[in-house]
GROMACS .gro file of C-alpha atoms in nm:
model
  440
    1UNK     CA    1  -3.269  -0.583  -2.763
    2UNK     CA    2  -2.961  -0.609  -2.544
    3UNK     CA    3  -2.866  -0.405  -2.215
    4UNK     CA    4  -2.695  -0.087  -2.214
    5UNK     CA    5  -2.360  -0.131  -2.073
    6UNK     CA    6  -2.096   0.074  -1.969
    7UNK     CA    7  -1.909   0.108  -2.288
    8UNK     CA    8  -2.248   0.159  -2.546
    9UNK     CA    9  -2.403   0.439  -2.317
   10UNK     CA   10  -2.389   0.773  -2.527
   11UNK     CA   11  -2.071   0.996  -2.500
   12UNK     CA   12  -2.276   1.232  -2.276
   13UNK     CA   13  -2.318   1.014  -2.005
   14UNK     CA   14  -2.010   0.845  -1.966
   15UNK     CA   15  -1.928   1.207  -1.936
   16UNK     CA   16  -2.150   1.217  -1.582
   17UNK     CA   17  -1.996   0.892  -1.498
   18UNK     CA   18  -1.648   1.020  -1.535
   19UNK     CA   19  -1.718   1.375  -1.332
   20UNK     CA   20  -1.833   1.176  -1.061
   21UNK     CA   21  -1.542   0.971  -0.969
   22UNK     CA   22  -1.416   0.988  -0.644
   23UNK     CA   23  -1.042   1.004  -0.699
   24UNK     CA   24  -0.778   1.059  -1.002
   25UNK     CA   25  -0.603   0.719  -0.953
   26UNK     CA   26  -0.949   0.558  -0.941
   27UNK     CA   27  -1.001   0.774  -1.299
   28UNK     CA   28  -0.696   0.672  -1.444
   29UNK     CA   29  -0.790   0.278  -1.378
   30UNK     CA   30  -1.119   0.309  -1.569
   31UNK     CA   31  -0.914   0.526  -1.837
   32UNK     CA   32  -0.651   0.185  -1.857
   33UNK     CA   33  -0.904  -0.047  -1.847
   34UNK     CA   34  -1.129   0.128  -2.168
   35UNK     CA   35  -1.073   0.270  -2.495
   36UNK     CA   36  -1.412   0.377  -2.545
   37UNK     CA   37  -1.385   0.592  -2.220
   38UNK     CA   38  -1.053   0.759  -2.272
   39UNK     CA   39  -1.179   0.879  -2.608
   40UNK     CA   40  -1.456   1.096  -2.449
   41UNK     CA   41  -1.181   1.161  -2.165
   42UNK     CA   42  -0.967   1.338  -2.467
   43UNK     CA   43  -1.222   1.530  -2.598
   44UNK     CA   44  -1.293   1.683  -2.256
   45UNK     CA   45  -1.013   1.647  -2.058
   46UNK     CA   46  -0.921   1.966  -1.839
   47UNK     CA   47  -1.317   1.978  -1.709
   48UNK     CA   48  -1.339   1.638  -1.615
   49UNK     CA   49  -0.960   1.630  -1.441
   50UNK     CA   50  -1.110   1.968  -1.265
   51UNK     CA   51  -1.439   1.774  -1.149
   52UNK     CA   52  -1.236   1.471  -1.008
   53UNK     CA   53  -0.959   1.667  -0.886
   54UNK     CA   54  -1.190   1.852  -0.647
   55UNK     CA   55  -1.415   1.544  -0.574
   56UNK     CA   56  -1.118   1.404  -0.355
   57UNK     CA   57  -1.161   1.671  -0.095
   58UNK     CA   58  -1.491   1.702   0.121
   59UNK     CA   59  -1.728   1.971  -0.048
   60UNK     CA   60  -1.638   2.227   0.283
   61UNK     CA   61  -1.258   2.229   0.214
   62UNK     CA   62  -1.342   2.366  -0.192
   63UNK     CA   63  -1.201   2.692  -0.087
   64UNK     CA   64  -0.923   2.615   0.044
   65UNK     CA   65  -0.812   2.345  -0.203
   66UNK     CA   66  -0.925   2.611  -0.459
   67UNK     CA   67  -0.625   2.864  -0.257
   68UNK     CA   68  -0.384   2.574  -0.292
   69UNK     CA   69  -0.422   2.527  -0.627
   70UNK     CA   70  -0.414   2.899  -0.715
   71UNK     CA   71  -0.091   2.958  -0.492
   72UNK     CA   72   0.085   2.634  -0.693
   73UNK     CA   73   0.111   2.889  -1.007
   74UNK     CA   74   0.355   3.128  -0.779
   75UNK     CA   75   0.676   3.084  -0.876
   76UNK     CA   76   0.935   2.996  -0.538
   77UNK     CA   77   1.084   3.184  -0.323
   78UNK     CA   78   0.752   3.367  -0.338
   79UNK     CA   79   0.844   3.744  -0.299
   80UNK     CA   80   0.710   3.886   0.079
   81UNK     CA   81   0.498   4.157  -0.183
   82UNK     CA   82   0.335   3.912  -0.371
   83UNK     CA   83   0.306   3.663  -0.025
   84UNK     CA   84   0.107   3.943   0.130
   85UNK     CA   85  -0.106   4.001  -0.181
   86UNK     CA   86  -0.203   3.671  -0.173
   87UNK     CA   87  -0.281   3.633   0.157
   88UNK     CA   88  -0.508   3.927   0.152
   89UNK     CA   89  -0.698   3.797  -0.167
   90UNK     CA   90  -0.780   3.450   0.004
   91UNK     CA   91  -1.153   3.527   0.020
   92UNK     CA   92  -1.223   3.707  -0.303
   93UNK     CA   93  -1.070   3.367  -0.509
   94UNK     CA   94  -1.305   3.268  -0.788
   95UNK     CA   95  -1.454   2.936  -0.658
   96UNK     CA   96  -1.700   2.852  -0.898
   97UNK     CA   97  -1.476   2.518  -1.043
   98UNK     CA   98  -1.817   2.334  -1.103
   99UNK     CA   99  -1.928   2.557  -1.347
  100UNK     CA  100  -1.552   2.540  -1.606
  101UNK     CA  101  -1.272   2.369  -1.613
  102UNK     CA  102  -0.926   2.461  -1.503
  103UNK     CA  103  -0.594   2.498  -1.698
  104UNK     CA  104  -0.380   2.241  -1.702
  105UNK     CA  105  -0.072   2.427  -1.529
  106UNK     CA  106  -0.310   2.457  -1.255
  107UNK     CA  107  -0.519   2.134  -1.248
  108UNK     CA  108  -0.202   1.880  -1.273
  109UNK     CA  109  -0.055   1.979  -0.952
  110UNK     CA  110  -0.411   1.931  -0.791
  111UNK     CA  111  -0.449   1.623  -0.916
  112UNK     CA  112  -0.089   1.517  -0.765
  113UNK     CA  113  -0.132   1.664  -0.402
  114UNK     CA  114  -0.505   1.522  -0.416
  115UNK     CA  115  -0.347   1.188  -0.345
  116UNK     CA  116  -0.090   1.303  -0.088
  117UNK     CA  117  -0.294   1.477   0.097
  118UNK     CA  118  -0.527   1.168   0.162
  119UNK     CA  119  -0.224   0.919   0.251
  120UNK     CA  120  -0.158   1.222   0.548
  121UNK     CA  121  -0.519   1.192   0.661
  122UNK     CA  122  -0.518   0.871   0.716
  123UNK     CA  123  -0.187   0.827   0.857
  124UNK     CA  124  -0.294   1.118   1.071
  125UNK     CA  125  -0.571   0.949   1.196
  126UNK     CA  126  -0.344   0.625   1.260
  127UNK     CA  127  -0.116   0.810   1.449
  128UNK     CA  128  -0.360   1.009   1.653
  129UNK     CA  129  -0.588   0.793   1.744
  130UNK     CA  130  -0.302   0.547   1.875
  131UNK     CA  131  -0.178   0.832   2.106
  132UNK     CA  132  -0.576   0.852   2.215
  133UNK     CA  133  -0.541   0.507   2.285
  134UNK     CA  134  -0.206   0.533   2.449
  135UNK     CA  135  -0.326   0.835   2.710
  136UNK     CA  136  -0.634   0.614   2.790
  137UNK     CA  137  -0.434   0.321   2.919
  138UNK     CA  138  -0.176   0.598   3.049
  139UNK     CA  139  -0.486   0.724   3.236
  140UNK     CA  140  -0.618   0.452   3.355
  141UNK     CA  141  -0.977   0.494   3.175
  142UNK     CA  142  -1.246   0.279   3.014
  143UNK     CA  143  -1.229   0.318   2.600
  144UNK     CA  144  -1.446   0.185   2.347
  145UNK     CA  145  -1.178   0.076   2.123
  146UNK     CA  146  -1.405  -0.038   1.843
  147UNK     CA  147  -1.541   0.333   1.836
  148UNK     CA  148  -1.180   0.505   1.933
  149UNK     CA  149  -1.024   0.334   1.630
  150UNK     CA  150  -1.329   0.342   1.371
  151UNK     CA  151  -1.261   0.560   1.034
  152UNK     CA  152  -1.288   0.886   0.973
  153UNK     CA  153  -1.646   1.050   0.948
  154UNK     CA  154  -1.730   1.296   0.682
  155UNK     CA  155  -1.716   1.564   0.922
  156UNK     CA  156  -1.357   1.455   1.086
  157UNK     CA  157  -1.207   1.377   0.769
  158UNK     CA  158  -1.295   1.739   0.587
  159UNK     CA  159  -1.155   1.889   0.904
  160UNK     CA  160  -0.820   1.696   0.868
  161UNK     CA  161  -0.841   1.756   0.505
  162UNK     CA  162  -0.867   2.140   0.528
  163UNK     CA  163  -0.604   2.158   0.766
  164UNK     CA  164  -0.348   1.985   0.535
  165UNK     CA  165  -0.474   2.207   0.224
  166UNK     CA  166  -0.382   2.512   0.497
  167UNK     CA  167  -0.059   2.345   0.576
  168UNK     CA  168   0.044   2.280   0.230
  169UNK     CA  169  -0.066   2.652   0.059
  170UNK     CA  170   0.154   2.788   0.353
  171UNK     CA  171   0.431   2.537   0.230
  172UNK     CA  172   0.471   2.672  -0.074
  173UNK     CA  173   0.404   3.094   0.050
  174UNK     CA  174   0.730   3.060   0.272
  175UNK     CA  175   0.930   2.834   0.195
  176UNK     CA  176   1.271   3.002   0.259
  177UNK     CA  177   1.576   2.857   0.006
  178UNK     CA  178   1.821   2.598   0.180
  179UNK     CA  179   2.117   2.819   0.354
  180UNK     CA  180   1.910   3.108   0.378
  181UNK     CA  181   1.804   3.287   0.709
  182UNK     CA  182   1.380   3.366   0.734
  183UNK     CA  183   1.350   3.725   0.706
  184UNK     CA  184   1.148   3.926   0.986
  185UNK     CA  185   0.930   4.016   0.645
  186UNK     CA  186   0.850   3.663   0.555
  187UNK     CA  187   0.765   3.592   0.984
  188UNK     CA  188   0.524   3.898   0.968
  189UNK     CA  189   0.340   3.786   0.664
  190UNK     CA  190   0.345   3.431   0.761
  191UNK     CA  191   0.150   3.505   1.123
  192UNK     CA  192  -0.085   3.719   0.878
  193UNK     CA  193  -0.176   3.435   0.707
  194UNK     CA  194  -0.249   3.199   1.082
  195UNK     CA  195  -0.449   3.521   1.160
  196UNK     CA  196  -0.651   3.480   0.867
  197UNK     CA  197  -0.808   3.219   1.003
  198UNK     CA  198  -1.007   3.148   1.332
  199UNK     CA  199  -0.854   3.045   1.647
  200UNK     CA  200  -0.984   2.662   1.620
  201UNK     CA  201  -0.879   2.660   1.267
  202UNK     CA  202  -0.499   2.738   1.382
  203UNK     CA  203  -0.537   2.459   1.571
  204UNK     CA  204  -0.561   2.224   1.334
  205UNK     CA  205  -0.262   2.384   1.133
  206UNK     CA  206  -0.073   2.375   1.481
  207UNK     CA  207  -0.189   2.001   1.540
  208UNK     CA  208  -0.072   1.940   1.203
  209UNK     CA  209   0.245   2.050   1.248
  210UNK     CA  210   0.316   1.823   1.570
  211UNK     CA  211   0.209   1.546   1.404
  212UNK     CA  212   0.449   1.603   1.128
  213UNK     CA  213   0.738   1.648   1.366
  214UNK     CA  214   0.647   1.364   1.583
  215UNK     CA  215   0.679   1.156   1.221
  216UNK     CA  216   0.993   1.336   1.123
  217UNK     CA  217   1.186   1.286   1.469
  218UNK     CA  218   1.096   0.899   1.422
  219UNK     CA  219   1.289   0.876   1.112
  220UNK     CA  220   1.568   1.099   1.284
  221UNK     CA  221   1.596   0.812   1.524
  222UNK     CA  222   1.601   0.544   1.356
  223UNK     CA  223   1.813   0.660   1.094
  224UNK     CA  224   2.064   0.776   1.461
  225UNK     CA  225   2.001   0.367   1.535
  226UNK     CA  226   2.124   0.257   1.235
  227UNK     CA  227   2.425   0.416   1.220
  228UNK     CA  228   2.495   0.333   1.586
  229UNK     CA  229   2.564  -0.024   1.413
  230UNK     CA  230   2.755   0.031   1.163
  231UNK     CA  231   3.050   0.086   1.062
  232UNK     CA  232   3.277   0.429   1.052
  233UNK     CA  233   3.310   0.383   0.746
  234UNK     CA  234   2.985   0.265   0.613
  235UNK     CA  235   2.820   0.424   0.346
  236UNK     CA  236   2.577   0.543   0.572
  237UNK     CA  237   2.853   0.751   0.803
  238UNK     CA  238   3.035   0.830   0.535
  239UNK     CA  239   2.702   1.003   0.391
  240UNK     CA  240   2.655   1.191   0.722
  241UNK     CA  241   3.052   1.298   0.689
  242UNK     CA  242   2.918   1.448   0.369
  243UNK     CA  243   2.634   1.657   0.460
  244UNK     CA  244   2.604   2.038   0.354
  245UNK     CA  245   2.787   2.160   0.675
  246UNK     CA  246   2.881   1.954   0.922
  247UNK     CA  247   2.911   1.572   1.012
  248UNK     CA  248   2.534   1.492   0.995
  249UNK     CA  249   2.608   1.272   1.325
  250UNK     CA  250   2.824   1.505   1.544
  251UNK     CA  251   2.713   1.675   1.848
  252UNK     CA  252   2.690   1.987   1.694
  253UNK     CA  253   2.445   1.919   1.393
  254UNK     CA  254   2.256   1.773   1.663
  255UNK     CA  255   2.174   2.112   1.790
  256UNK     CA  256   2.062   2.152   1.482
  257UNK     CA  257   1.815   1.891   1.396
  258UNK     CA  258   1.550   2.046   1.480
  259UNK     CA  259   1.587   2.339   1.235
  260UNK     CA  260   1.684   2.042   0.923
  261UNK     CA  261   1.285   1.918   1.029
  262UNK     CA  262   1.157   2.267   1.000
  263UNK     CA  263   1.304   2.340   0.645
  264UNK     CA  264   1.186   1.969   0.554
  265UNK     CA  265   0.848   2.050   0.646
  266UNK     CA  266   0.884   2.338   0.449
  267UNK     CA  267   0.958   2.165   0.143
  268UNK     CA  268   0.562   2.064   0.166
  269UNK     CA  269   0.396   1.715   0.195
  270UNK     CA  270   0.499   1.540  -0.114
  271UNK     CA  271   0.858   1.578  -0.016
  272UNK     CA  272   0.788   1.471   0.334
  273UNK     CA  273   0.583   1.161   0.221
  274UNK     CA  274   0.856   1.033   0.024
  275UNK     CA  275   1.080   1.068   0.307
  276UNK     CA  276   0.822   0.844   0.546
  277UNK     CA  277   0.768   0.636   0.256
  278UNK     CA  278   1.172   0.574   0.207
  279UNK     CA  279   1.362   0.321   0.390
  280UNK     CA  280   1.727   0.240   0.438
  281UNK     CA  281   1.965   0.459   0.296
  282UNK     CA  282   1.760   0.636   0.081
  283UNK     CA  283   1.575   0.743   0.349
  284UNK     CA  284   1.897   0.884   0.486
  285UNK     CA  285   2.006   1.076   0.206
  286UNK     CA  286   1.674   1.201   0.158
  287UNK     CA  287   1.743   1.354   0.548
  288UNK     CA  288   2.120   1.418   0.556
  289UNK     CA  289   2.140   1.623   0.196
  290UNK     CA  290   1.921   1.880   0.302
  291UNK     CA  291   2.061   2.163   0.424
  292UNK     CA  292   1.826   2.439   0.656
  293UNK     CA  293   1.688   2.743   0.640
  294UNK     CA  294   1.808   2.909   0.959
  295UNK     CA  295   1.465   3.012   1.192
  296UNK     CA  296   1.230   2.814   1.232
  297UNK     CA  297   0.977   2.783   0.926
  298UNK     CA  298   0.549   2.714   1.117
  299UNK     CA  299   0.685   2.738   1.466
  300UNK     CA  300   0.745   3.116   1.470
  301UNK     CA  301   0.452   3.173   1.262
  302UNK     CA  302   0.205   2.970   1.546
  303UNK     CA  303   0.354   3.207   1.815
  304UNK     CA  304   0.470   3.604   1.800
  305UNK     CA  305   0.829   3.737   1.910
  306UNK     CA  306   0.735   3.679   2.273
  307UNK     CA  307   0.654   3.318   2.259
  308UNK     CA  308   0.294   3.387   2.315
  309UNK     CA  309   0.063   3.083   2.164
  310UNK     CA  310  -0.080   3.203   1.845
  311UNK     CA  311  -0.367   3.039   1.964
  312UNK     CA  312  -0.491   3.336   2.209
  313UNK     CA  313  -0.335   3.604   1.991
  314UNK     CA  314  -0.582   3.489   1.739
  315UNK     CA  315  -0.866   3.466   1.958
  316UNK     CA  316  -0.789   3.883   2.051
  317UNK     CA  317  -0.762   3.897   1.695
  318UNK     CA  318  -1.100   3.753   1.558
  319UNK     CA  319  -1.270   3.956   1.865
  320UNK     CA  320  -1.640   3.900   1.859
  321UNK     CA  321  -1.651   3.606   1.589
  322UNK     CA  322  -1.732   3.366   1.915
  323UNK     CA  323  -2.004   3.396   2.126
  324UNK     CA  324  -1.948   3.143   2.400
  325UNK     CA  325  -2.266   2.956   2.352
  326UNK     CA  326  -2.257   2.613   2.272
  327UNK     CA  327  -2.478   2.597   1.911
  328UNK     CA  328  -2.177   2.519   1.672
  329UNK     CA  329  -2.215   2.154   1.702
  330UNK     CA  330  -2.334   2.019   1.334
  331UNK     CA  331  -2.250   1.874   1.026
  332UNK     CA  332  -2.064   2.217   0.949
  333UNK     CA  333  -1.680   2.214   0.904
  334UNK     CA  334  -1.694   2.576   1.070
  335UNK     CA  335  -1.873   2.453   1.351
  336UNK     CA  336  -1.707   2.436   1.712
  337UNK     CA  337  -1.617   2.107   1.690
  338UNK     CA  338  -1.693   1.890   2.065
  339UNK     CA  339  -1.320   1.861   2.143
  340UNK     CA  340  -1.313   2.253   2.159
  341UNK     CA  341  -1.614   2.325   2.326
  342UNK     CA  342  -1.481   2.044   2.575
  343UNK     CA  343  -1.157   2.186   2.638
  344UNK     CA  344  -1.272   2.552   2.640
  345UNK     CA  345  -1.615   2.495   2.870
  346UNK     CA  346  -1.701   2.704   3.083
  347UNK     CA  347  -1.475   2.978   2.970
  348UNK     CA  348  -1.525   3.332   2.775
  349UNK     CA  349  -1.343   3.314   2.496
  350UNK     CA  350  -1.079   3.599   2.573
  351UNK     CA  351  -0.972   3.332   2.858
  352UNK     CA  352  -0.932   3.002   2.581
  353UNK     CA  353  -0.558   3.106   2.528
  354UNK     CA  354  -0.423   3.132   2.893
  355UNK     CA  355  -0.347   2.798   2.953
  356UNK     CA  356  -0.151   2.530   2.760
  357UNK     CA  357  -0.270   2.315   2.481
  358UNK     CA  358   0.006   2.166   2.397
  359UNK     CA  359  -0.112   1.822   2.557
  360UNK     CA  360  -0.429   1.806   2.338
  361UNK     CA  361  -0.299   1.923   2.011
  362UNK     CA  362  -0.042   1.617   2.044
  363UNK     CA  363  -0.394   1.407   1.940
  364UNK     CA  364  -0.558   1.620   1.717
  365UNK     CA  365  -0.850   1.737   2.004
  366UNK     CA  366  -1.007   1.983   1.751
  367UNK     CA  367  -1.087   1.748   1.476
  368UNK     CA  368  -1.262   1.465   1.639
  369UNK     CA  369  -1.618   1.443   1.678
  370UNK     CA  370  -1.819   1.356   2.037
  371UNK     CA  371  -1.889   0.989   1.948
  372UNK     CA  372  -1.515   0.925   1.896
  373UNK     CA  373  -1.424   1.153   2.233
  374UNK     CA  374  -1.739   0.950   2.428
  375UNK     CA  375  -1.527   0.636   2.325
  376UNK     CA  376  -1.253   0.756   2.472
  377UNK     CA  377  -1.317   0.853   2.834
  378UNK     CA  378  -1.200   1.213   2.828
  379UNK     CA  379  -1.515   1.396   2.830
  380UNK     CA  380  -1.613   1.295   3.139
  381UNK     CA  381  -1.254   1.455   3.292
  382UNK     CA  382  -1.151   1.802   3.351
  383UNK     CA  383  -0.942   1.906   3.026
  384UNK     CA  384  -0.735   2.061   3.281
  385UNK     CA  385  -0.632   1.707   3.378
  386UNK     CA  386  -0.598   1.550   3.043
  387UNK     CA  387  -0.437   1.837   2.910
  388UNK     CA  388  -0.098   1.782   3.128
  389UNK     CA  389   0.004   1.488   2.988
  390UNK     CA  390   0.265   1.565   2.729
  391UNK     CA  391   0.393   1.333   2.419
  392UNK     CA  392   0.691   1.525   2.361
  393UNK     CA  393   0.950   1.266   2.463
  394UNK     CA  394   1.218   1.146   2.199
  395UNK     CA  395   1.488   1.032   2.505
  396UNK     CA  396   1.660   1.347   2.449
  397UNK     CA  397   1.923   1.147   2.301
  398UNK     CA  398   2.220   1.258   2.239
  399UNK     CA  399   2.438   1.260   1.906
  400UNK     CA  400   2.609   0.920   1.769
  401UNK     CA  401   2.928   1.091   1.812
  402UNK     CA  402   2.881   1.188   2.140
  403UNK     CA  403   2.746   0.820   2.215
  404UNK     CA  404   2.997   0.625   2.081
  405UNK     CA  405   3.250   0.831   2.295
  406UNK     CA  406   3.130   0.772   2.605
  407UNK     CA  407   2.864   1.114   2.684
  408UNK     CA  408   2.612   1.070   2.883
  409UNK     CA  409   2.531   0.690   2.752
  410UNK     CA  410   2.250   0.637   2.564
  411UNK     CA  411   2.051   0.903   2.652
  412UNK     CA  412   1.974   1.135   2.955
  413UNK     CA  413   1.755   1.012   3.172
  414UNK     CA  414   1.322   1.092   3.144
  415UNK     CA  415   1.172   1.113   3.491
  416UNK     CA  416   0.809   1.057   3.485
  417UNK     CA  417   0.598   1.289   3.682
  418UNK     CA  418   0.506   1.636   3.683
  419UNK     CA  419   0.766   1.899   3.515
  420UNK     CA  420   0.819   2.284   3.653
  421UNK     CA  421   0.539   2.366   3.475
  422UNK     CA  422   0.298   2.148   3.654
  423UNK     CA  423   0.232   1.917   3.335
  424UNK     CA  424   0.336   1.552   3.286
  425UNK     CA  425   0.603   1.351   3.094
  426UNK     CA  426   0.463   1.048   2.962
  427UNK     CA  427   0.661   0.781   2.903
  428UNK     CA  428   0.515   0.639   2.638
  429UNK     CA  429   0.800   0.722   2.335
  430UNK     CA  430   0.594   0.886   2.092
  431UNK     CA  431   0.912   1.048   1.920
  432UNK     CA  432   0.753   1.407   1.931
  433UNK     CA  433   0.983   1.679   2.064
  434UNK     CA  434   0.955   2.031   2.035
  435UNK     CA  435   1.268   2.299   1.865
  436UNK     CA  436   1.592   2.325   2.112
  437UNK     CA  437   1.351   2.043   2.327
  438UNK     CA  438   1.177   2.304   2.506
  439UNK     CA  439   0.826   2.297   2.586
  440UNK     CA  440   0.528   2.492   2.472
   0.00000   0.00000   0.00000
């Protein structure tokens, strides 16, 4: 008698086979590649795009992917009412996916983002761990690059993951319409949300959000570049004459580039991929057709009217959920992680918010764990010493316009050394800035 193989095992288990797969393009391939497999796929479809939709995501992150996928089936602009609803309903979500599948209006978009969000993790960790790299030599310390630069482990991978799920389900909550100003209603209900979660898991939303507009003021630039060689009338100046308000190149949208990166982050990480992922000029139009929401979208949501790092507020918040004691190191995504317990040691927790961060969010410091930091050197320094070394330099250029005229030439000059508020400028161009270029 001849061996089972993969197409003559019974319906039922080709069914177990299917569940199990890791990812929906991986699904689709073995769908492609048999007949005999996409028949039982048919006849079972919405559970098995449910079980492979949610086996993309680490098993600690369920919840939250479960929240993004609920939130995808709210209409935009969501109405501040139904924002707040939402937000207060996190926890009480039915999360029992294993047990049924999922409608199709609400598994589809899933199994699109599913996909996205993976390309950010990893480019996260490319980026990240390159800045890790870059502050090492910077600092003149001894790094195991082989460890430094090694993949992601479960653990650092569901924390990036959840993070991104966080980022995207707050995407789509308050996203504002192009042209339109963010209400004081949406702001309140979008810092409810950030307060619904620990202080460490702001963090990673906040070193999310860095990351992104580190990416986003890259493309900014070298989109600037390009049109620094061409032509006045090339297509691509001409585009930039054509923008929603202004000339897309003039001094004065510059002052307002950094409110076009907030409403593109707000348009959520598919758009924002296929920005990175776009080159030449449709890159550009992706950029200079957008108009802005005026306000900015995360920023005022990670800090309150005061400027005050929602970091801290959060920790006054959440009062009593921390202990101080060191046990939260584990397999856990709700676990301290070592890059918090690191930068906080040593403190009570009501004193984690009273000094900057801004320097260690710029490389993810809450998501990695302590064999990756070991690599790198830093947990043998003071945090207080690592954590002055800002990557928020983009050259402060200034506009093409204002180049091309004369200005200040190509950019104003970035002195290296310590800033009025005792932290450092590196000079490594890591194309990160922060709104109107001032600092945390």
């Amino acid at each position: 008698m001849s061996s089972p193989t993969l197409e003559t095992l019974t319906p039922e288990v080709q069914v177990q086979i299917m569940r199990n797969i890791g990812s929906v393009p991986a699904l689709f391939s073995l769908l492609r590649a048999s007949p005999r497999y996409y028949q039982v796929f048919r006849n079972q479809k919405e559970y098995l795009l449910t079980q492979v939709a949610f086996n993309q995501f680490h098993p600690g992150v369920i919840e939250d992917v479960w929240n993004m996928a609920k939130v995808s089936q709210i209409p935009q602009p969501v109405p501040i009412d139904d924002a707040g609803n939402f937000i207060c309903n996190m926890a009480l979500l039915d999360n029992d996916h294993q047990q049924h599948s999922m409608h199709a209006s609400v598994i589809v978009p899933l199994c699109k983002i599913g996909p996205t969000i993976s390309w950010f993790a990893e480019d996260y960790r490319q980026s990240s761990i390159q800045l890790l790299a870059d502050l090492g030599t910077q600092m003149e310390i001894k790094q195991e690059s082989d460890i430094l630069h090694a993949e992601y482990s479960i653990t650092e991978k569901g924390r990036v993951q959840r993070a991104l799920c966080r980022f995207e389900t707050f995407c789509h909550l308050f996203f504002v319409p192009e042209g339109e100003e963010v209400d004081i209603g949406y702001r309140i209900e979008a810092r409810k949300y950030m307060l619904s979660y620990l202080a460490d898991d702001v963090e990673e939303i906040a070193c999310i959000r860095d990351y992104l507009v580190r990416r986003l003021w890259g493309v900014f630039e070298s989109i600037e570049e390009r049109a620094m060689q061409e032509d006045p009338n090339s297509t691509l100046r001409r585009l930039g004459k054509a923008s929603r308000r202004f000339d897309w190149f003039s001094g004065y949208a510059k002052l307002y580039h950094a409110d076009y990166i907030e409403y593109i982050m707000s348009r959520g990480l598919r758009f924002i991929q296929e920005v990175l992922e776009a080159d030449g000029l449709r890159q550009a139009e992706l950029i200079i057709t957008q108009s802005f929401a005026r306000g900015f979208f995360i920023s005022h949501a990670l800090s309150d009217e005061s400027g005050k790092d929602l970091y801290h507020i959060s920790l006054d918040y959440n009062a009593g959920t921390y202990d101080g004691e060191g046990d939260y190191i584990g397999d856990d995504l709700d676990a301290l992680t070592q890059g918090s317990l690191w930068a906080h040691h040593h403190r009570i927790p009501a004193d984690w918010g009273r000094w900057p961060l801004k320097g260690l969010r710029d490389w993810g410091y809450v998501f990695w764990d302590k064999r990756r930091l070991e690599a790198s050197g830093l947990l043998n320094l003071e945090p207080e010493d690592v954590a002055v070394y800002l990557f928020n330099e983009h050259k402060e250029r200034l506009s093409v316009e204002d180049r091309l005229s004369g200005g200040y030439g190509e950019h104003r000059p970035v002195v290296f050394g310590r800033n009025p508020e005792g932290r450092r400028r590196s000079s490594i161009d890591t194309y990160c800035v922060l709104p109107n270029g001032e600092p945390f």
